[in-house]
Short mmCIF file of C-alpha atoms and ligand atoms in Angstrom, two decimals:
data_model
loop_
_atom_site.label_atom_id
_atom_site.label_comp_id
_atom_site.label_asym_id
_atom_site.label_seq_id
_atom_site.Cartn_x
_atom_site.Cartn_y
_atom_site.Cartn_z
CA MET A 1 0.00 0.00 0.00
CA LYS A 2 2.60 2.50 -1.02
CA PRO A 3 0.15 5.23 -1.97
CA LEU A 4 -0.95 5.47 1.67
CA LYS A 5 2.53 5.76 3.08
CA GLN A 6 3.33 8.32 0.50
CA ASN A 7 0.47 10.45 1.63
CA ASN A 8 1.09 10.28 5.31
CA HIS A 9 2.98 13.49 5.30
CA MET A 10 0.24 15.30 3.48
CA LEU A 11 -2.46 13.79 5.67
CA THR A 12 -0.61 14.89 8.75
CA ARG A 13 -0.53 18.41 7.47
CA ARG A 14 -4.20 18.18 6.62
CA ALA A 15 -4.97 16.77 10.04
CA PHE A 16 -3.27 19.74 11.58
CA ILE A 17 -5.28 22.18 9.51
CA ALA A 18 -8.52 20.43 10.34
CA SER A 19 -7.84 20.29 14.04
CA ALA A 20 -6.99 23.96 14.04
CA MET A 21 -10.27 24.63 12.35
CA ILE A 22 -12.41 22.56 14.68
CA GLY A 23 -10.55 23.92 17.65
CA SER A 24 -11.87 22.88 21.00
CA SER A 25 -15.48 22.52 19.89
CA ASN A 26 -16.80 19.10 20.75
CA ALA A 27 -15.86 17.44 17.48
CA LEU A 28 -18.02 14.38 17.30
CA LEU A 29 -19.66 13.36 20.50
CA THR A 30 -19.66 9.64 20.51
CA ALA A 31 -22.22 7.85 22.56
CA LYS A 32 -20.42 4.57 22.28
CA TRP A 33 -22.92 1.84 22.77
CA ALA A 34 -21.78 -0.36 25.60
CA PHE A 35 -22.84 -3.82 24.70
CA GLY A 36 -21.33 -6.81 26.40
CA GLN A 37 -18.42 -8.57 24.78
CA SER A 38 -20.55 -11.71 24.88
CA ASN A 39 -22.77 -10.26 22.18
CA LEU A 40 -19.96 -9.82 19.72
CA PHE A 41 -19.88 -12.25 16.82
CA GLU A 42 -22.83 -14.24 18.08
CA ARG A 43 -25.60 -13.04 15.82
CA SER A 44 -25.68 -14.82 12.50
CA LEU A 45 -25.03 -12.73 9.46
CA PRO A 46 -28.41 -12.05 7.84
CA ILE A 47 -28.47 -12.61 4.10
CA PRO A 48 -30.81 -10.20 2.31
CA PRO A 49 -33.50 -12.17 0.46
CA LEU A 50 -32.57 -12.83 -3.15
CA ILE A 51 -35.02 -11.99 -5.89
CA ASP A 52 -33.95 -13.51 -9.16
CA ALA A 53 -35.75 -11.27 -11.64
CA ARG A 54 -36.42 -14.21 -13.96
CA SER A 55 -38.36 -15.99 -11.23
CA VAL A 56 -40.82 -13.08 -11.18
CA ALA A 57 -41.07 -12.59 -14.95
CA ASN A 58 -38.61 -9.67 -14.74
CA LYS A 59 -41.10 -7.60 -12.79
CA ILE A 60 -39.68 -6.17 -9.59
CA SER A 61 -41.52 -4.09 -7.07
CA LEU A 62 -39.93 -2.31 -4.18
CA ILE A 63 -41.58 -0.45 -1.34
CA ALA A 64 -39.53 2.23 0.37
CA ALA A 65 -40.89 2.57 3.90
CA GLU A 66 -39.98 3.22 7.49
CA GLY A 67 -39.63 0.29 9.83
CA ARG A 68 -38.13 -0.93 13.03
CA HIS A 69 -35.02 -3.04 13.15
CA LYS A 70 -33.29 -4.72 16.08
CA PHE A 71 -29.65 -3.75 16.16
CA PHE A 72 -29.84 -4.44 19.90
CA PRO A 73 -31.87 -7.07 21.69
CA ASN A 74 -35.18 -5.74 23.07
CA GLN A 75 -34.59 -2.30 21.63
CA PRO A 76 -35.97 -1.73 18.17
CA THR A 77 -34.46 1.15 16.22
CA ALA A 78 -36.37 3.31 13.76
CA THR A 79 -34.94 2.61 10.30
CA SER A 80 -36.06 2.51 6.69
CA GLY A 81 -35.69 -0.09 4.02
CA TYR A 82 -36.94 -1.43 0.71
CA SER A 83 -39.69 -3.99 1.27
CA GLY A 84 -38.33 -4.60 4.77
CA ALA A 85 -37.21 -2.73 7.87
CA ILE A 86 -33.65 -2.18 6.69
CA LEU A 87 -31.67 -2.43 3.42
CA GLY A 88 -33.54 -4.29 0.68
CA PRO A 89 -33.69 -7.52 -1.25
CA THR A 90 -30.72 -8.48 -3.39
CA LEU A 91 -31.83 -8.33 -7.01
CA ARG A 92 -30.38 -10.66 -9.60
CA PHE A 93 -30.69 -9.36 -13.15
CA HIS A 94 -29.68 -11.29 -16.25
CA LYS A 95 -27.80 -9.71 -19.11
CA GLY A 96 -30.04 -9.10 -22.09
CA ASP A 97 -33.23 -8.90 -20.05
CA GLU A 98 -35.52 -5.95 -19.59
CA ILE A 99 -36.64 -5.46 -16.04
CA ALA A 100 -39.80 -3.58 -15.19
CA VAL A 101 -39.36 -1.96 -11.81
CA THR A 102 -42.00 -0.29 -9.69
CA VAL A 103 -40.99 1.68 -6.64
CA GLU A 104 -43.64 2.72 -4.18
CA ASN A 105 -42.71 5.53 -1.83
CA ARG A 106 -44.29 5.09 1.58
CA LEU A 107 -41.73 7.33 3.24
CA SER A 108 -42.79 10.71 4.51
CA ARG A 109 -40.31 12.43 2.20
CA HIS A 110 -39.46 12.52 -1.48
CA THR A 111 -37.06 9.86 -2.64
CA THR A 112 -35.56 8.40 -5.81
CA VAL A 113 -33.94 5.07 -6.60
CA HIS A 114 -30.59 5.32 -8.32
CA TRP A 115 -29.02 2.25 -9.93
CA HIS A 116 -25.39 2.71 -9.01
CA GLY A 117 -23.14 0.95 -11.52
CA LEU A 118 -25.80 0.14 -14.08
CA LEU A 119 -25.26 1.12 -17.69
CA ILE A 120 -28.70 2.47 -18.43
CA PRO A 121 -29.85 5.75 -19.96
CA SER A 122 -30.40 8.54 -17.45
CA ILE A 123 -34.12 8.64 -18.10
CA SER A 124 -34.43 5.11 -16.67
CA ASP A 125 -32.30 5.93 -13.68
CA GLY A 126 -33.42 7.50 -10.44
CA GLY A 127 -31.16 10.51 -10.24
CA PRO A 128 -32.20 13.65 -8.36
CA HIS A 129 -34.54 14.61 -11.19
CA ASN A 130 -36.67 11.49 -10.98
CA LEU A 131 -38.32 12.32 -7.66
CA ILE A 132 -40.97 10.07 -6.22
CA ALA A 133 -43.35 12.00 -3.95
CA PRO A 134 -44.64 10.35 -0.78
CA ASP A 135 -47.51 7.94 -1.45
CA THR A 136 -46.81 7.78 -5.14
CA SER A 137 -44.91 5.27 -7.20
CA TRP A 138 -42.45 5.33 -10.06
CA GLN A 139 -42.03 2.92 -12.91
CA THR A 140 -38.89 2.30 -14.84
CA THR A 141 -37.45 -0.22 -17.23
CA LEU A 142 -33.89 -1.40 -16.88
CA LYS A 143 -32.32 -2.92 -19.96
CA ILE A 144 -29.43 -4.99 -18.68
CA ASP A 145 -26.51 -4.82 -21.07
CA GLN A 146 -23.23 -5.10 -19.21
CA PRO A 147 -20.92 -7.80 -17.91
CA GLU A 148 -21.48 -9.81 -14.77
CA SER A 149 -20.84 -7.62 -11.74
CA THR A 150 -22.09 -6.39 -8.40
CA ALA A 151 -23.97 -3.09 -8.38
CA TRP A 152 -26.39 -1.51 -5.95
CA PHE A 153 -29.34 0.80 -5.56
CA HIS A 154 -29.96 3.63 -3.13
CA PRO A 155 -31.87 6.93 -2.82
CA HIS A 156 -30.58 10.06 -4.57
CA PRO A 157 -32.93 12.98 -3.77
CA HIS A 158 -30.77 16.06 -3.73
CA GLY A 159 -30.03 17.25 -0.20
CA ASP A 160 -31.52 14.18 1.49
CA THR A 161 -29.46 11.30 0.11
CA ALA A 162 -27.19 11.04 3.14
CA ARG A 163 -30.00 10.77 5.67
CA GLN A 164 -32.02 8.31 3.63
CA VAL A 165 -29.09 5.98 3.06
CA TYR A 166 -28.07 6.33 6.71
CA SER A 167 -31.56 5.32 7.81
CA GLY A 168 -31.15 2.03 5.95
CA LEU A 169 -32.15 2.43 2.31
CA ALA A 170 -29.75 0.46 0.09
CA GLY A 171 -29.72 -2.86 -1.70
CA MET A 172 -27.44 -5.00 -3.82
CA VAL A 173 -27.75 -5.91 -7.49
CA LEU A 174 -26.11 -8.98 -8.99
CA ILE A 175 -25.76 -8.87 -12.73
CA ASN A 176 -25.49 -12.31 -14.22
CA ASP A 177 -24.21 -13.25 -17.67
CA GLY A 178 -23.26 -16.86 -17.03
CA SER A 179 -19.61 -16.11 -16.25
CA SER A 180 -19.69 -17.58 -12.76
CA GLU A 181 -20.74 -20.97 -14.15
CA ARG A 182 -18.30 -20.76 -17.02
CA LEU A 183 -15.40 -19.79 -14.78
CA GLY A 184 -16.32 -22.19 -12.01
CA LEU A 185 -16.65 -19.46 -9.39
CA PRO A 186 -18.63 -19.81 -6.17
CA ARG A 187 -22.20 -18.86 -7.03
CA THR A 188 -24.67 -20.20 -4.47
CA TYR A 189 -26.09 -17.04 -2.98
CA GLY A 190 -25.81 -16.91 0.77
CA ALA A 191 -23.85 -20.18 0.93
CA ASP A 192 -20.52 -19.78 -0.88
CA ASP A 193 -21.40 -16.44 -2.53
CA ILE A 194 -21.98 -14.00 0.28
CA PRO A 195 -23.10 -10.36 0.06
CA LEU A 196 -21.47 -8.10 2.65
CA ILE A 197 -22.88 -4.59 2.87
CA LEU A 198 -20.48 -2.72 5.16
CA GLN A 199 -21.70 0.47 6.81
CA GLU A 200 -20.62 2.67 9.66
CA ARG A 201 -23.16 3.98 12.15
CA GLN A 202 -23.45 5.84 15.42
CA PHE A 203 -26.10 4.98 18.01
CA ASN A 204 -27.62 6.91 20.87
CA SER A 205 -27.75 5.18 24.22
CA ASN A 206 -31.47 4.45 23.70
CA GLY A 207 -30.56 2.48 20.59
CA SER A 208 -31.71 5.02 18.04
CA LEU A 209 -29.55 5.91 15.08
CA ARG A 210 -27.60 9.05 15.74
CA TYR A 211 -27.16 11.56 12.97
CA ASP A 212 -25.39 14.70 14.06
CA ASP A 213 -26.40 17.63 11.96
CA GLY A 214 -23.72 20.23 11.82
CA PRO A 215 -20.64 21.53 10.11
CA GLN A 216 -18.44 18.65 11.26
CA THR A 217 -20.80 16.15 9.71
CA THR A 218 -20.91 18.19 6.54
CA MET A 219 -17.16 18.34 6.42
CA LEU A 220 -16.23 14.80 7.41
CA GLY A 221 -19.43 12.98 6.50
CA ALA A 222 -21.53 11.01 8.98
CA ARG A 223 -19.25 8.71 10.88
CA GLY A 224 -19.58 6.47 13.87
CA ASP A 225 -17.98 3.95 16.13
CA THR A 226 -20.04 0.94 15.09
CA ILE A 227 -19.80 -1.09 11.92
CA ILE A 228 -22.81 -3.00 10.68
CA VAL A 229 -22.76 -5.79 8.13
CA ASN A 230 -26.05 -6.44 6.33
CA GLY A 231 -27.63 -4.40 9.11
CA VAL A 232 -26.14 -6.31 12.05
CA ILE A 233 -23.41 -5.34 14.50
CA ALA A 234 -20.48 -7.76 14.74
CA PRO A 235 -22.13 -10.80 13.12
CA VAL A 236 -20.78 -14.28 12.58
CA ALA A 237 -21.01 -15.96 9.17
CA ARG A 238 -20.99 -19.73 9.13
CA VAL A 239 -19.21 -20.62 5.93
CA PRO A 240 -18.32 -23.88 4.20
CA VAL A 241 -14.77 -25.15 4.38
CA GLY A 242 -12.99 -24.12 1.20
CA LEU A 243 -13.25 -21.18 -1.19
CA VAL A 244 -15.95 -18.62 -0.54
CA ARG A 245 -16.80 -15.58 -2.59
CA LEU A 246 -17.41 -12.35 -0.69
CA ARG A 247 -19.18 -9.50 -2.46
CA LEU A 248 -18.19 -6.38 -0.61
CA LEU A 249 -20.10 -3.15 -0.89
CA ASN A 250 -19.11 -0.11 1.10
CA GLY A 251 -22.50 1.46 1.75
CA SER A 252 -21.20 3.87 4.39
CA ASN A 253 -21.97 7.54 4.16
CA ALA A 254 -18.32 8.53 4.56
CA ARG A 255 -16.08 5.87 5.98
CA THR A 256 -13.33 4.18 4.00
CA PHE A 257 -12.41 0.68 5.20
CA ASP A 258 -8.92 -0.78 5.18
CA LEU A 259 -9.70 -4.48 5.23
CA SER A 260 -7.61 -7.47 6.18
CA PHE A 261 -8.06 -10.78 7.95
CA SER A 262 -7.03 -11.07 11.60
CA ASP A 263 -4.44 -13.73 10.78
CA ALA A 264 -3.19 -11.73 7.78
CA ARG A 265 -4.16 -14.51 5.38
CA ALA A 266 -4.16 -13.63 1.71
CA PHE A 267 -7.27 -13.47 -0.47
CA HIS A 268 -7.87 -12.97 -4.18
CA VAL A 269 -9.70 -9.97 -5.56
CA ILE A 270 -11.64 -11.17 -8.60
CA ALA A 271 -13.85 -8.21 -9.46
CA SER A 272 -14.20 -4.47 -8.97
CA ASP A 273 -17.24 -2.21 -9.49
CA GLY A 274 -17.80 -3.05 -13.15
CA GLY A 275 -16.99 -6.76 -13.18
CA TYR A 276 -14.15 -9.24 -13.34
CA LEU A 277 -10.49 -8.35 -13.39
CA PRO A 278 -8.39 -10.03 -16.09
CA SER A 279 -7.09 -12.44 -13.44
CA PRO A 280 -7.33 -12.80 -9.66
CA VAL A 281 -5.15 -10.40 -7.68
CA ARG A 282 -3.63 -11.78 -4.51
CA ARG A 283 -3.65 -9.37 -1.61
CA THR A 284 -3.67 -9.22 2.15
CA ARG A 285 -5.19 -5.75 2.42
CA LEU A 286 -7.93 -3.93 0.58
CA ILE A 287 -9.08 -0.32 0.77
CA ILE A 288 -12.75 0.20 -0.07
CA SER A 289 -14.29 3.67 -0.10
CA PRO A 290 -17.98 4.62 -0.06
CA GLY A 291 -19.80 3.41 -3.17
CA GLU A 292 -17.13 0.92 -4.23
CA ARG A 293 -17.58 -2.84 -4.62
CA PHE A 294 -15.03 -5.60 -4.71
CA GLU A 295 -15.53 -9.32 -4.99
CA LEU A 296 -12.98 -11.59 -3.46
CA LEU A 297 -12.30 -15.24 -2.92
CA ALA A 298 -11.51 -16.06 0.68
CA ASP A 299 -9.93 -19.37 1.52
CA PHE A 300 -11.45 -21.06 4.54
CA SER A 301 -10.01 -24.48 3.81
CA ASP A 302 -8.03 -24.58 7.05
CA ALA A 303 -11.42 -24.63 8.84
CA ARG A 304 -10.20 -22.03 11.32
CA SER A 305 -12.28 -19.10 12.48
CA VAL A 306 -11.04 -15.73 11.36
CA LEU A 307 -12.13 -12.11 11.67
CA LEU A 308 -12.38 -9.54 8.93
CA GLU A 309 -10.95 -6.34 10.35
CA THR A 310 -10.42 -2.78 9.30
CA GLY A 311 -7.67 -0.33 10.07
CA ALA A 312 -8.60 3.22 10.99
CA ASP A 313 -9.83 5.42 8.15
CA GLN A 314 -6.68 7.22 7.06
CA PHE A 315 -8.48 9.31 4.51
CA ILE A 316 -9.93 11.80 6.94
CA PRO A 317 -8.18 14.98 7.88
CA MET A 318 -8.67 14.39 11.58
CA MET A 319 -6.86 11.19 12.37
CA GLY A 320 -6.67 10.66 16.06
CA MET A 321 -8.42 13.90 16.79
CA MET A 322 -11.97 12.75 16.92
CA SER A 323 -13.20 11.43 20.19
CA GLY A 324 -13.70 7.73 20.74
CA ASP A 325 -13.24 5.21 18.00
CA VAL A 326 -15.04 7.10 15.26
CA SER A 327 -13.92 5.54 11.97
CA GLY A 328 -11.27 3.74 13.98
CA ALA A 329 -9.74 0.31 13.67
CA ALA A 330 -12.31 -2.40 14.34
CA GLN A 331 -13.26 -6.02 13.96
CA ILE A 332 -16.09 -6.33 11.49
CA ILE A 333 -17.30 -9.90 11.11
CA LYS A 334 -16.25 -13.37 12.14
CA PHE A 335 -16.13 -16.25 9.69
CA GLU A 336 -16.68 -19.63 11.23
CA PRO A 337 -16.11 -22.52 8.86
CA ASP A 338 -18.51 -25.40 9.38
CA PRO A 339 -16.51 -28.63 9.14
CA THR A 340 -19.61 -30.53 8.01
CA LYS A 341 -19.95 -28.37 4.90
CA LEU A 342 -17.46 -28.41 2.09
CA ALA A 343 -17.38 -25.61 -0.44
CA PRO A 344 -18.03 -26.96 -3.93
CA ILE A 345 -15.37 -24.82 -5.60
CA LYS A 346 -11.83 -25.95 -4.93
CA SER A 347 -9.61 -23.92 -7.20
CA ILE A 348 -9.13 -20.33 -8.23
CA PRO A 349 -9.36 -19.77 -11.98
CA GLU A 350 -6.26 -18.27 -13.57
CA LYS A 351 -8.07 -16.11 -16.08
CA LEU A 352 -11.30 -14.28 -15.42
CA SER A 353 -11.99 -11.84 -18.22
CA THR A 354 -10.51 -10.32 -21.30
CA ILE A 355 -11.16 -6.68 -20.58
CA SER A 356 -9.36 -4.63 -23.16
CA GLY A 357 -6.04 -2.98 -22.53
CA ILE A 358 -5.99 0.78 -22.36
CA GLY A 359 -5.09 2.08 -25.78
CA LYS A 360 -3.72 5.47 -26.70
CA VAL A 361 -5.34 8.31 -24.83
CA ASP A 362 -3.27 11.05 -26.47
CA GLY A 363 -5.89 12.56 -28.73
CA LEU A 364 -8.74 12.39 -26.27
CA ARG A 365 -10.51 15.36 -24.83
CA ARG A 366 -9.38 16.06 -21.28
CA ARG A 367 -11.40 17.77 -18.56
CA GLN A 368 -10.43 18.86 -15.10
CA PHE A 369 -12.59 18.45 -12.02
CA VAL A 370 -11.34 20.04 -8.83
CA LEU A 371 -13.17 18.82 -5.75
CA ASN A 372 -13.32 21.87 -3.51
CA ASP A 373 -13.38 21.16 0.20
CA HIS A 374 -12.13 24.41 1.63
CA MET A 375 -14.16 24.67 4.77
CA MET A 376 -11.86 26.94 6.69
CA GLY A 377 -13.72 29.55 8.70
CA MET A 378 -16.94 28.08 7.45
CA ARG A 379 -20.14 29.70 8.71
CA SER A 380 -22.84 28.43 6.44
CA ARG A 381 -22.80 24.66 6.38
CA ASN A 382 -22.62 24.27 2.64
CA ARG A 383 -19.93 26.72 1.77
CA GLY A 384 -16.85 25.27 0.24
CA LEU A 385 -18.11 21.91 -0.96
CA ALA A 386 -18.23 22.18 -4.71
CA ILE A 387 -16.67 21.05 -7.96
CA ASN A 388 -14.64 23.55 -9.98
CA GLY A 389 -15.84 26.24 -7.62
CA ARG A 390 -19.50 25.62 -8.33
CA GLN A 391 -21.94 24.13 -5.89
CA TYR A 392 -24.42 21.69 -7.36
CA ASP A 393 -27.42 23.26 -9.03
CA MET A 394 -30.18 21.06 -10.39
CA THR A 395 -30.97 23.59 -13.09
CA ARG A 396 -27.44 23.96 -14.44
CA ILE A 397 -25.73 21.57 -16.84
CA ASP A 398 -22.04 21.56 -16.00
CA THR A 399 -20.64 19.30 -18.68
CA THR A 400 -21.73 18.15 -22.11
CA VAL A 401 -20.12 15.11 -23.68
CA SER A 402 -20.87 13.37 -26.92
CA LEU A 403 -22.58 10.06 -26.74
CA GLY A 404 -20.24 7.24 -27.74
CA SER A 405 -17.08 9.22 -27.07
CA SER A 406 -14.26 8.64 -24.62
CA GLU A 407 -12.58 11.31 -22.53
CA VAL A 408 -9.89 11.58 -19.90
CA TRP A 409 -11.13 13.15 -16.69
CA GLU A 410 -8.57 14.56 -14.31
CA VAL A 411 -9.91 14.71 -10.79
CA GLU A 412 -8.18 16.56 -8.01
CA SER A 413 -9.01 16.44 -4.31
CA GLY A 414 -8.50 19.24 -1.84
CA MET A 415 -7.72 18.80 1.84
CA MET A 416 -9.02 15.25 2.03
CA ALA A 417 -9.49 12.22 -0.18
CA HIS A 418 -12.84 11.97 -1.98
CA PRO A 419 -14.45 8.92 -3.62
CA PHE A 420 -15.39 10.26 -7.04
CA HIS A 421 -18.31 8.55 -8.80
CA ILE A 422 -19.91 8.97 -12.23
CA HIS A 423 -23.37 7.82 -13.22
CA GLY A 424 -24.02 5.80 -16.33
CA VAL A 425 -20.44 4.70 -17.01
CA GLN A 426 -17.73 2.26 -16.10
CA PHE A 427 -14.28 3.82 -16.40
CA ARG A 428 -10.65 2.78 -16.17
CA ILE A 429 -8.17 4.36 -13.82
CA LEU A 430 -5.08 5.66 -15.65
CA SER A 431 -3.32 7.02 -12.60
CA ILE A 432 -3.72 7.77 -8.91
CA ASP A 433 -1.42 10.43 -7.56
CA ARG A 434 0.45 10.26 -10.88
CA ARG A 435 1.24 6.56 -10.54
CA LYS A 436 -0.21 3.57 -12.26
CA PRO A 437 -2.95 2.09 -10.05
CA PRO A 438 -2.39 -1.26 -8.33
CA MET A 439 -3.64 -4.33 -10.23
CA HIS A 440 -6.97 -4.60 -8.44
CA LEU A 441 -7.83 -1.05 -9.52
CA GLN A 442 -7.07 -1.65 -13.18
CA GLY A 443 -10.48 -3.09 -14.05
CA ASN A 444 -13.83 -1.43 -14.67
CA LYS A 445 -14.78 1.11 -12.05
CA ASP A 446 -17.49 3.66 -11.43
CA THR A 447 -16.05 5.04 -8.19
CA VAL A 448 -12.44 5.92 -7.43
CA LEU A 449 -10.95 7.14 -4.19
CA VAL A 450 -8.91 10.21 -5.08
CA PRO A 451 -6.27 10.92 -2.41
CA GLY A 452 -4.58 13.77 -4.27
CA SER A 453 -5.37 13.32 -7.94
CA ALA A 454 -6.54 10.70 -10.40
CA GLU A 455 -6.89 10.39 -14.16
CA ILE A 456 -9.66 8.20 -15.49
CA LEU A 457 -10.60 7.10 -18.97
CA VAL A 458 -14.36 7.36 -19.36
CA HIS A 459 -16.47 5.98 -22.17
CA PHE A 460 -19.96 7.44 -22.49
CA SER A 461 -22.30 4.81 -23.84
CA GLN A 462 -25.54 5.97 -22.20
CA ARG A 463 -27.74 8.85 -23.21
CA ALA A 464 -28.39 11.63 -20.72
CA THR A 465 -30.74 14.47 -21.57
CA ARG A 466 -31.08 18.00 -20.19
CA GLU A 467 -34.25 16.99 -18.36
CA HIS A 468 -32.55 13.95 -16.84
CA PRO A 469 -28.83 14.60 -16.71
CA PHE A 470 -26.33 12.19 -15.18
CA MET A 471 -24.43 13.08 -12.00
CA TYR A 472 -20.81 12.98 -11.07
CA HIS A 473 -20.02 13.53 -7.43
CA CYS A 474 -18.18 12.67 -4.29
CA HIS A 475 -19.69 9.55 -2.74
CA ILE A 476 -19.23 10.90 0.77
CA LEU A 477 -22.95 11.48 0.89
CA GLU A 478 -22.79 14.63 3.00
CA HIS A 479 -20.39 16.14 0.48
CA GLU A 480 -22.72 15.21 -2.34
CA ASP A 481 -25.74 16.67 -0.54
CA ALA A 482 -23.81 19.86 0.26
CA GLY A 483 -22.94 20.47 -3.37
CA MET A 484 -19.88 18.44 -4.37
CA MET A 485 -21.77 17.23 -7.42
CA GLY A 486 -22.15 18.23 -11.03
CA GLN A 487 -24.33 17.08 -13.88
CA TYR A 488 -23.60 16.10 -17.43
CA VAL A 489 -25.52 15.56 -20.59
CA ALA A 490 -24.55 12.94 -23.17
CA THR A 491 -26.17 13.25 -26.58
CU1 C2O B 501 -24.15 5.72 -5.51
CU2 C2O B 501 -24.83 9.17 -7.49
O1 C2O B 501 -24.50 7.46 -6.44
CU1 CU B 502 -24.26 6.14 -8.95
CU1 CU B 503 -15.98 14.22 -0.62
#
């Protein structure tokens, strides 16, 4: 992880600036939930129900509604979810199919459903312009035309995305094109193919979700001292002995995870946001920022229990200065191999995909996007979060690209690292901080963590109109809501 080391100096400087700015004000008050050690890693990992679209004639309906979910025994927490109290079903879509989706909004506020990672025209997507009023519903058709991959869906109403996602609205999408069978990859959902939605939360002592509203939250994003996996704190997953596929989604508002196993065992990254890498990449550590997905093969053939852990989030300008363990190092989930169950897949394929090499980018149009996060001396909570000096405006088109073209986008962060995301595309990372990205970041991506700068090669294959433009934004949801977002048209 050289890029991290390299940035330590800069982060330290940034940390100093941030601490000077926050001063002695009570940075983030953490009401750390004291729950007995005995409760850790005892609750089974819940697996969101799978809806294979073909089993319901490619007609999906989702209900966004408030509910009550038990993070703690005997203490239900007010949450929201899609067709359930928290999160949503996992949807499996098949390449080539057309999916008719109906979303009913039973929330008390406007919402939208954005299909993060899907290559669909903007009119079919639930960006900020496709608002669903309370007690109404929205219909869309998703034409699935992209390689096998893990995507997700979540609300995107401008100014309210962070709170809605924080309250529990998010779900996973599995795009299937037959590759798993062909490659002999683990593919039995919930058994040897396990979805892991990682999120960071803060709780009040009465068990309710805590969302601090204020300039610190705007600046750093909503953070907490508790990590939930598929909506559960510190769960245990009983896994078969052998190779297991983990589909990781960082659905946190702001927190970047630095993942590794407690015994430092290696794993193989097989896919990033947009699908399979050319071949598995062996690693012992994996950084995943908000919005990103990675699929990996974990080897549980020694039948030993192991924890998935995270290091502290190093991509915040306040390391060590926030109270408690906010975005700190933590144990996330325990894997307990069941000696009576053997995983059906025994070997890791050598080749996964034939994604094209990156050709010449010399003649391509280049654009610069500076992610402004200058919050020094901030009074109004939104000031300073912008792109190229402009705060998001739903009525302004910031960028116009031609449909079918490719461009190089140069993205530059300010005081802190930002996960930059673009709707309606999968891109390739040319460089991060002027260096070639590590192997596991060389595949198709729709979100890239930009520590200092990044260059990405973007191909625009999906139409976006003035009425329904596509977004590009920081996936720290508070940054997005506060204006670190722009919109583009592709015609
Ligand atoms: Cu996952 Cu525009 O977002
Ligand atoms: Cu998106
Ligand atoms: Cu940001």
